Coordinates of C-alpha atoms in Angstrom, one line a residue:
X5 CA 77.3 -48.7 -46.1
X6 CA 76.7 -44.8 -46.8
X7 CA 79.7 -44.6 -48.5
X8 CA 78.9 -47.6 -50.9
X9 CA 75.6 -45.9 -51.6
X10 CA 77.2 -42.5 -52.2
X11 CA 79.8 -44.2 -54.8
X12 CA 77.2 -45.8 -56.5
X13 CA 74.9 -42.7 -56.8
X14 CA 77.9 -40.7 -58.0
X15 CA 78.8 -43.6 -60.7
X16 CA 75.0 -43.4 -61.5
X17 CA 75.5 -39.5 -62.0
X18 CA 78.3 -39.5 -63.9
X19 CA 77.0 -42.3 -66.4
X20 CA 74.2 -40.0 -66.9
X21 CA 75.7 -37.1 -67.3
X22 CA 78.3 -38.8 -69.8
X23 CA 75.6 -40.3 -71.9
X24 CA 75.4 -44.0 -70.5
X25 CA 71.7 -44.7 -69.4
X26 CA 70.5 -48.0 -67.5
X27 CA 66.8 -48.7 -67.4
X28 CA 65.3 -51.3 -65.0
X29 CA 61.8 -51.7 -63.7
X30 CA 60.8 -49.3 -61.4
X31 CA 58.6 -51.3 -59.2
X32 CA 59.1 -54.2 -57.1
X33 CA 59.1 -57.6 -59.0
X34 CA 57.3 -60.4 -57.5
X35 CA 58.4 -64.2 -58.0
X36 CA 56.8 -67.3 -57.4
X37 CA 59.0 -69.9 -55.5
X38 CA 60.1 -72.7 -57.7
X39 CA 59.7 -70.8 -61.0
X40 CA 62.2 -68.7 -63.1
X41 CA 62.4 -64.9 -62.7
X42 CA 63.7 -62.8 -65.6
X43 CA 65.3 -59.2 -64.4
X44 CA 65.2 -56.9 -67.6
X45 CA 67.8 -54.4 -68.3
X46 CA 68.2 -52.0 -70.8
X47 CA 71.3 -49.5 -71.4
X48 CA 72.5 -47.2 -74.1
X49 CA 75.7 -44.9 -74.7
X50 CA 76.6 -42.8 -77.6
X51 CA 80.7 -43.1 -77.6
X52 CA 82.7 -45.5 -79.3
X53 CA 83.4 -48.4 -76.9
X54 CA 86.3 -50.9 -77.2
X55 CA 85.2 -53.0 -73.9
X56 CA 81.7 -53.6 -72.1
X57 CA 81.4 -54.8 -68.6
X58 CA 78.6 -55.9 -66.6
X59 CA 78.5 -56.9 -63.0
X60 CA 75.7 -58.5 -61.0
X61 CA 75.4 -57.7 -57.2
X62 CA 73.2 -59.4 -54.8
X63 CA 72.4 -57.9 -51.1
X64 CA 69.8 -58.7 -48.3
X65 CA 69.0 -55.9 -45.8
X66 CA 72.0 -55.4 -42.9
X67 CA 74.5 -57.6 -45.2
X68 CA 77.2 -56.9 -47.6
X69 CA 76.5 -57.4 -51.3
X70 CA 77.6 -60.5 -52.9
X71 CA 79.1 -61.0 -56.3
X72 CA 77.2 -63.1 -58.7
X73 CA 78.4 -63.0 -61.8
X74 CA 80.1 -60.5 -64.3
X75 CA 81.2 -60.3 -68.2
X76 CA 83.4 -58.5 -70.3
X77 CA 82.3 -58.1 -73.7
X78 CA 80.7 -61.6 -74.4
X79 CA 82.8 -63.6 -71.9
X80 CA 80.8 -64.5 -68.7
X81 CA 82.6 -65.0 -65.5
X82 CA 80.1 -66.5 -62.7
X83 CA 80.7 -67.0 -59.1
X84 CA 81.1 -70.7 -58.7
X85 CA 78.6 -70.6 -56.2
X86 CA 76.0 -69.8 -58.2
X87 CA 76.9 -70.7 -61.9
X88 CA 74.2 -72.9 -62.3
X89 CA 71.6 -70.5 -61.0
X90 CA 72.0 -67.1 -62.6
X91 CA 72.2 -67.0 -66.3
X92 CA 73.3 -63.8 -68.4
X93 CA 73.6 -63.5 -72.2
X94 CA 75.8 -60.4 -73.1
X95 CA 76.0 -57.8 -74.2
X96 CA 72.5 -58.1 -72.9
X97 CA 72.6 -57.2 -69.2
X98 CA 69.4 -58.7 -68.4
X99 CA 69.5 -61.8 -65.6
X100 CA 67.5 -65.1 -65.4
X101 CA 67.1 -66.4 -61.9
X102 CA 66.0 -70.3 -62.0
X103 CA 64.8 -71.6 -59.7
X104 CA 63.8 -68.9 -57.5
X105 CA 63.9 -69.8 -53.7
X106 CA 62.8 -67.7 -50.8
X107 CA 66.8 -67.1 -50.1
X108 CA 66.7 -65.2 -53.2
X109 CA 64.5 -62.5 -52.1
X110 CA 66.4 -59.0 -51.9
X111 CA 67.9 -56.2 -54.0
X112 CA 69.9 -57.3 -57.1
X113 CA 72.4 -54.5 -58.0
X114 CA 73.3 -54.2 -61.9
X115 CA 76.6 -52.4 -63.0
X116 CA 77.4 -51.2 -66.3
X117 CA 81.0 -50.0 -67.5
X118 CA 81.8 -48.8 -70.7
X119 CA 85.6 -48.4 -72.0
X120 CA 86.4 -46.3 -74.6
X121 CA 88.0 -42.9 -74.9
X122 CA 87.1 -42.9 -71.2
X123 CA 85.3 -45.0 -68.8
X124 CA 81.5 -44.5 -68.4
X125 CA 79.5 -46.2 -65.4
X126 CA 76.0 -46.5 -64.1
X127 CA 74.2 -48.8 -61.9
X128 CA 70.5 -49.6 -61.0
X129 CA 68.6 -51.7 -58.2
X130 CA 66.1 -53.9 -58.5
X131 CA 64.1 -55.1 -55.6
X132 CA 62.9 -59.0 -55.7
X133 CA 60.2 -60.6 -53.5
X134 CA 59.4 -64.3 -53.4
X135 CA 56.1 -66.0 -52.5
X136 CA 54.2 -69.2 -52.5
X137 CA 50.7 -68.8 -54.3
X138 CA 47.4 -68.8 -52.5
X139 CA 45.3 -72.0 -52.2
X140 CA 41.8 -72.0 -52.2
X141 CA 40.5 -71.0 -48.9
X142 CA 37.6 -72.6 -47.0
X143 CA 34.9 -71.1 -44.9
X144 CA 34.0 -72.4 -41.5
X145 CA 30.7 -71.2 -39.6
X146 CA 30.4 -71.6 -36.3
X147 CA 27.5 -72.7 -35.0
X148 CA 26.6 -75.0 -37.6
X149 CA 23.2 -75.3 -36.6
X150 CA 22.5 -71.7 -37.2
X151 CA 21.6 -68.8 -34.8
X152 CA 18.5 -66.9 -33.7
X153 CA 17.9 -63.4 -34.8
X154 CA 18.5 -60.8 -32.1
X155 CA 19.4 -63.8 -29.5
X156 CA 22.3 -65.7 -31.2
X157 CA 26.1 -64.8 -32.7
X158 CA 27.9 -66.1 -35.7
X159 CA 31.5 -66.8 -36.6
X160 CA 33.0 -67.0 -39.9
X161 CA 36.7 -68.2 -40.4
X162 CA 38.6 -68.1 -43.3
X163 CA 41.3 -71.1 -43.6
X164 CA 43.9 -71.2 -46.2
X165 CA 46.4 -74.0 -46.1
X166 CA 49.1 -72.2 -48.8
X167 CA 50.6 -69.2 -49.4
X168 CA 52.7 -66.3 -47.8
X169 CA 52.0 -62.5 -47.0
X170 CA 48.1 -63.3 -47.2
X171 CA 45.7 -60.7 -47.2
X172 CA 41.9 -61.4 -46.3
X173 CA 38.9 -59.7 -47.6
X174 CA 35.1 -60.7 -46.9
X175 CA 32.4 -60.6 -49.3
X176 CA 28.6 -60.6 -48.9
X177 CA 26.8 -61.0 -52.3
X178 CA 29.8 -60.2 -54.2
X179 CA 30.7 -56.9 -52.1
X180 CA 32.9 -56.2 -49.4
X181 CA 31.8 -56.4 -45.9
X182 CA 32.7 -53.4 -43.7
X183 CA 33.0 -53.1 -39.8
X184 CA 29.6 -52.1 -38.3
X185 CA 28.1 -52.0 -34.9
X186 CA 27.3 -55.9 -35.2
X187 CA 30.3 -57.0 -37.6
X188 CA 34.1 -57.2 -36.4
X189 CA 37.2 -58.6 -37.5
X190 CA 40.2 -60.5 -36.1
X191 CA 43.7 -58.8 -36.4
X192 CA 44.5 -60.6 -39.4
X193 CA 40.9 -60.2 -41.0
X194 CA 40.7 -63.7 -41.3
X195 CA 37.6 -64.1 -39.0
X196 CA 34.3 -62.2 -39.0
X197 CA 32.2 -62.0 -36.0
X198 CA 28.4 -61.0 -36.1
X199 CA 26.7 -60.3 -32.8
X200 CA 24.0 -60.5 -32.8
X201 CA 22.6 -61.8 -36.0
X202 CA 19.8 -60.1 -37.8
X203 CA 17.6 -60.9 -40.8
X204 CA 19.6 -58.4 -43.0
X205 CA 22.6 -60.8 -42.2
X206 CA 21.4 -63.4 -44.7
X207 CA 23.3 -63.3 -47.6
X208 CA 26.4 -65.5 -49.9
X209 CA 29.5 -65.0 -47.8
X210 CA 32.8 -65.8 -49.2
X211 CA 36.5 -65.2 -48.0
X212 CA 39.0 -63.7 -50.9
X213 CA 42.8 -64.2 -50.1
X214 CA 45.5 -62.6 -52.1
X215 CA 49.0 -62.0 -52.0
X216 CA 51.8 -60.1 -54.4
X217 CA 51.5 -63.4 -56.9
X218 CA 47.8 -64.6 -56.8
X219 CA 44.6 -64.5 -55.4
X220 CA 41.7 -67.2 -54.5
X221 CA 38.2 -67.0 -53.5
X222 CA 36.2 -69.5 -51.4
X223 CA 33.2 -71.1 -52.1
X224 CA 30.2 -69.5 -51.2
X225 CA 28.3 -70.2 -47.8
X226 CA 24.9 -69.1 -46.4
X227 CA 24.7 -68.9 -42.7
X228 CA 21.7 -70.3 -41.2
X229 CA 19.7 -67.3 -39.4
X230 CA 16.3 -68.0 -38.0
X231 CA 13.7 -65.0 -38.0
X232 CA 10.4 -64.1 -38.4
X233 CA 7.4 -63.7 -38.7
X234 CA 7.2 -60.7 -40.8
X235 CA 4.4 -59.2 -43.0
X236 CA 1.5 -61.5 -42.1
X237 CA -1.1 -60.8 -44.8
X238 CA -4.3 -62.8 -46.0
X239 CA -5.2 -63.0 -49.5
X240 CA -8.5 -64.7 -51.4
X241 CA -8.9 -65.9 -55.0
X242 CA -12.3 -64.5 -55.1
X243 CA -14.6 -61.6 -53.5
X244 CA -13.9 -58.0 -53.2
X245 CA -11.1 -56.8 -50.7
X246 CA -11.4 -53.3 -49.1
X247 CA -8.9 -53.0 -46.2
X248 CA -9.5 -56.1 -44.0
X249 CA -12.9 -56.8 -45.2
X250 CA -13.9 -59.4 -48.0
X251 CA -17.1 -59.2 -49.7
X252 CA -18.3 -62.5 -50.9
X253 CA -21.5 -63.5 -52.9
X254 CA -23.7 -66.4 -51.5
X255 CA -23.0 -69.5 -53.3
X256 CA -19.1 -68.8 -53.8
X257 CA -16.6 -70.8 -52.3
X258 CA -13.5 -68.4 -51.5
X259 CA -9.9 -69.7 -50.7
X260 CA -8.1 -67.8 -48.1
X261 CA -4.2 -67.6 -48.1
X262 CA -2.2 -66.7 -45.0
X263 CA 1.3 -66.0 -45.6
X264 CA 4.4 -64.2 -43.9
X265 CA 8.2 -64.0 -44.3
X266 CA 10.1 -66.3 -41.9
X267 CA 12.7 -69.0 -41.6
X268 CA 12.0 -71.8 -40.7
X269 CA 8.2 -71.7 -42.3
X270 CA 5.6 -70.7 -39.9
X271 CA 2.7 -73.0 -38.4
X272 CA -0.4 -71.3 -39.3
X273 CA -3.9 -71.7 -37.3
X274 CA -7.4 -70.2 -38.5
X275 CA -9.7 -68.9 -35.8
X276 CA -13.5 -68.1 -36.4
X277 CA -15.2 -65.7 -34.1
X278 CA -18.9 -65.8 -33.4
X279 CA -21.2 -64.5 -30.9
X280 CA -18.1 -63.4 -28.6
X281 CA -16.7 -67.0 -28.9
X282 CA -13.5 -67.7 -30.6
X283 CA -12.4 -71.4 -31.7
X284 CA -9.8 -72.8 -34.3
X285 CA -11.6 -74.0 -36.9
X286 CA -8.1 -75.1 -39.1
X287 CA -4.2 -75.4 -39.1
X288 CA -2.4 -74.7 -42.2
X289 CA -1.7 -71.7 -44.5
X290 CA -5.0 -72.1 -46.6
X291 CA -8.8 -71.8 -45.5
X292 CA -11.7 -72.6 -47.6
X293 CA -15.0 -70.9 -46.7
X294 CA -18.4 -72.0 -48.2
X295 CA -20.5 -69.0 -48.2
X296 CA -23.7 -70.7 -48.3
X297 CA -22.9 -72.8 -45.2
X298 CA -21.8 -69.6 -43.2
X299 CA -25.0 -69.1 -40.8
X300 CA -24.0 -65.2 -40.1
X301 CA -23.7 -62.7 -43.1
X302 CA -20.7 -60.8 -41.3
X303 CA -18.0 -63.3 -39.9
X304 CA -14.6 -62.2 -38.0
X305 CA -11.6 -64.6 -38.9
X306 CA -8.2 -64.5 -37.4
X307 CA -5.0 -66.1 -39.1
X308 CA -2.3 -66.8 -36.6
X309 CA 1.3 -67.4 -37.6
X310 CA 4.0 -68.9 -35.4
X311 CA 7.7 -70.0 -35.7
X312 CA 8.4 -72.7 -33.4
X313 CA 12.3 -71.8 -33.5
X314 CA 12.2 -67.9 -32.9
X315 CA 9.4 -68.5 -30.4
X316 CA 7.6 -65.6 -32.2
X317 CA 4.2 -65.1 -33.5
X318 CA 1.9 -62.7 -35.1
X319 CA -1.9 -62.4 -36.1
X320 CA -4.0 -60.8 -38.8
X321 CA -7.8 -60.2 -38.4
X322 CA -10.3 -59.7 -41.1
X323 CA -14.0 -59.9 -41.7
X324 CA -16.0 -61.7 -44.3
X325 CA -19.3 -60.3 -45.6
X326 CA -22.1 -62.4 -47.5
X327 CA -24.1 -60.6 -49.8
X328 CA -27.5 -61.2 -50.7
X329 CA -26.9 -60.8 -54.3
X330 CA -25.6 -64.2 -54.7
X331 CA -28.9 -65.7 -53.4
X332 CA -30.7 -64.2 -56.3
X333 CA -28.2 -65.1 -58.7
X334 CA -28.5 -68.5 -57.5
X335 CA -32.2 -68.6 -57.8
X336 CA -31.8 -67.6 -61.2
X337 CA -29.5 -70.4 -62.5
X338 CA -30.9 -72.4 -65.2
X339 CA -33.0 -69.6 -66.8
X340 CA -32.1 -68.8 -70.4
X341 CA -33.6 -65.2 -70.3
X342 CA -32.0 -62.9 -67.1
X343 CA -34.6 -60.6 -65.3
X344 CA -33.2 -57.4 -66.8
X345 CA -33.6 -58.7 -70.5
X346 CA -37.1 -59.3 -69.4
X347 CA -37.8 -56.1 -68.1
X348 CA -36.1 -54.3 -71.0
X349 CA -38.3 -56.2 -73.6
X350 CA -41.3 -55.3 -71.5
X351 CA -40.5 -51.4 -71.5
X352 CA -39.6 -51.2 -75.1
X353 CA -43.0 -53.2 -75.9
X354 CA -45.0 -50.5 -74.1
X355 CA -43.1 -47.7 -75.8
X356 CA -43.2 -48.8 -79.1
X357 CA -47.0 -49.4 -79.1
X358 CA -47.6 -45.9 -77.4
X359 CA -45.6 -44.1 -80.5
X360 CA -47.5 -46.3 -82.9
X361 CA -50.9 -45.1 -81.4
X362 CA -49.7 -41.7 -81.2
X363 CA -48.7 -41.8 -84.8
X364 CA -52.0 -43.3 -85.8
X365 CA -54.1 -40.8 -84.3
X366 CA -52.2 -37.9 -85.6
X367 CA -52.8 -38.7 -89.1
X368 CA -56.5 -39.4 -89.1
X369 CA -58.8 -37.0 -91.1
X370 CA -61.2 -34.8 -88.6
X371 CA -64.5 -34.4 -91.0
X372 CA -67.5 -33.7 -88.8
X373 CA -68.5 -33.3 -84.9
X374 CA -68.7 -36.7 -84.7
X375 CA -65.1 -37.3 -85.2
X376 CA -64.1 -34.5 -82.8
X377 CA -66.3 -36.3 -80.4
X378 CA -64.3 -39.4 -81.1
X379 CA -61.3 -37.3 -80.6
X380 CA -62.4 -36.4 -77.3
X381 CA -62.9 -40.0 -76.1
X382 CA -59.6 -40.9 -77.5
X383 CA -58.0 -38.5 -75.3
X384 CA -59.7 -40.0 -72.3
X385 CA -58.3 -43.2 -73.4
X386 CA -55.0 -41.7 -74.1
X387 CA -55.0 -40.1 -70.6
X388 CA -55.9 -43.7 -68.9
X389 CA -53.4 -45.3 -71.4
X390 CA -50.4 -42.8 -70.1
X391 CA -51.5 -43.5 -66.3
X392 CA -51.5 -47.2 -67.0
X393 CA -48.2 -47.0 -68.7
X394 CA -46.6 -45.2 -65.5
X395 CA -48.2 -47.9 -63.3
X396 CA -46.6 -50.7 -65.2
X397 CA -43.2 -48.6 -65.2
X398 CA -43.4 -48.5 -61.3
X399 CA -44.2 -52.0 -61.3
X400 CA -41.1 -52.9 -63.6
X401 CA -39.1 -50.4 -61.2
X402 CA -40.2 -52.7 -58.3
X403 CA -39.4 -55.8 -60.1
X404 CA -35.7 -54.5 -60.8
X405 CA -35.1 -53.8 -57.1
X406 CA -36.4 -57.1 -56.1
X407 CA -33.7 -58.7 -58.6
X408 CA -30.8 -56.5 -57.3
X409 CA -31.7 -57.7 -53.8
X410 CA -32.8 -54.3 -52.6
X411 CA -36.3 -55.3 -51.8
X412 CA -37.6 -54.3 -48.7
X413 CA -35.0 -51.1 -48.2
X414 CA -37.6 -48.7 -49.6
X415 CA -40.9 -48.5 -51.4
X416 CA -40.4 -47.0 -55.0
X417 CA -41.9 -43.5 -55.5
X418 CA -43.0 -41.8 -58.5
X419 CA -43.8 -37.9 -59.0
X420 CA -47.2 -36.8 -60.4
X421 CA -48.9 -33.2 -60.7
X422 CA -45.9 -32.3 -58.5
X423 CA -46.5 -34.8 -55.7
X424 CA -44.7 -37.7 -54.6
X425 CA -46.6 -41.0 -54.6
X426 CA -46.0 -44.4 -53.5
X427 CA -47.1 -47.6 -55.7
X428 CA -49.9 -48.2 -53.2
X429 CA -51.3 -44.8 -53.4
X430 CA -51.2 -44.8 -57.3
X431 CA -53.2 -48.3 -57.3
X432 CA -56.0 -46.3 -55.4
X433 CA -55.5 -43.0 -57.5
X434 CA -55.9 -45.0 -60.8
X435 CA -59.2 -46.9 -59.6
X436 CA -60.8 -43.5 -58.8
X437 CA -59.2 -41.9 -61.7
X438 CA -62.4 -41.3 -63.7
X439 CA -64.1 -39.3 -60.9
X440 CA -60.8 -37.3 -60.3
X441 CA -61.4 -33.6 -60.3
X442 CA -57.9 -33.0 -61.8
X443 CA -58.7 -35.3 -64.2
X444 CA -62.1 -33.7 -65.0
X445 CA -60.5 -30.2 -65.3
X446 CA -58.2 -31.5 -67.6
X447 CA -61.1 -33.1 -69.5
X448 CA -62.8 -29.7 -70.0
X449 CA -59.7 -28.0 -71.1
X450 CA -59.6 -30.5 -73.8
X451 CA -63.3 -29.9 -74.9
X452 CA -62.4 -26.4 -75.1
X453 CA -59.5 -26.9 -77.3
X454 CA -61.4 -29.1 -79.9
X455 CA -64.7 -27.2 -79.9
X456 CA -66.9 -29.3 -77.9
X457 CA -70.0 -27.8 -76.3

């Protein structure tokens, strides 16, 4: 055998050096059983030739080469055993094999001899494989009923009915699956074993099978994995949420929604805590609370989620605070004018009246002492008017606090003569205002300013 290889190599080197070149595909040619296969050959030379001889041989591992067919110039001389299987059209040296069978797998040797001034020879070898195409694979999952997270295991098996030299590859969501601490494969890679399953193993699995002549992918399958609950939370359609506290106005009906990530879906229970006692008030993911029907202004609730397959449960606590602002809003329903608008209107009326009075006094002529005396009297009136307006502003401030729901929290305060006074003190002060020493001193100063003795 080594002698044949040496002779063929020597012939090829001699041919190459003498100007004869034979070119064939450098890679292995893969054929499909039952179909035709074409082996292309190109050769060239630069000397005059009287005769061109082409010979095709076939060999398998550990066997002697077999003669298939040959030609001299345009005459083809086939082997009688293969005369209907192999075709050649000289001077083209390419070979057609039809139909291709598994027994045709091996090495095909082509030899070209050129007769002219001398003899030029060159040969090349082409490797051929024969395969059946892959049929569509099917993935079987065990157990069919699914597996519980962190408890159960799962096996996916890829089954292919047709095809040779199969190569298996597992895909999850279109990406290859690799070996991990929980994923393992069979020696042929046609089985994927997951132990134990987790929520992260959920996805679209498929099996890709290929060989040298074809590839096919199975339909997507999604294993059933039971998990949860995870991420339990409570949301509402109304009210102000700060952390786990919901603030709601009286008179509003608020809808709470309890949700968690789980399969199968959880069963939910709502629990109310009152006076150190707890009791279930409703089942289901939604709870509606009518704030005007709640006896306490601060109530604690609990939402419980339970997965009856995994046996796991979770709960979340939250507090609902009913504010008194809603009660005032409810009492003012149906009124066309809001309390704040009324307060604003009264204040504007008092301010405008005082401005008009000051303008009228500023442009009056002072022609005699009588007018000066009248001005003093008007000063006293202005003083009383100022105190009255201050008192009215305090009353308006008190009304504003009432409308905002702050009544009873503190008493309104004012500052007069650098002293802090309550509304009740101002009531007493205003009744004794004409006899006040402070007012009398201010009265004397005013007399001196306008020249009244």
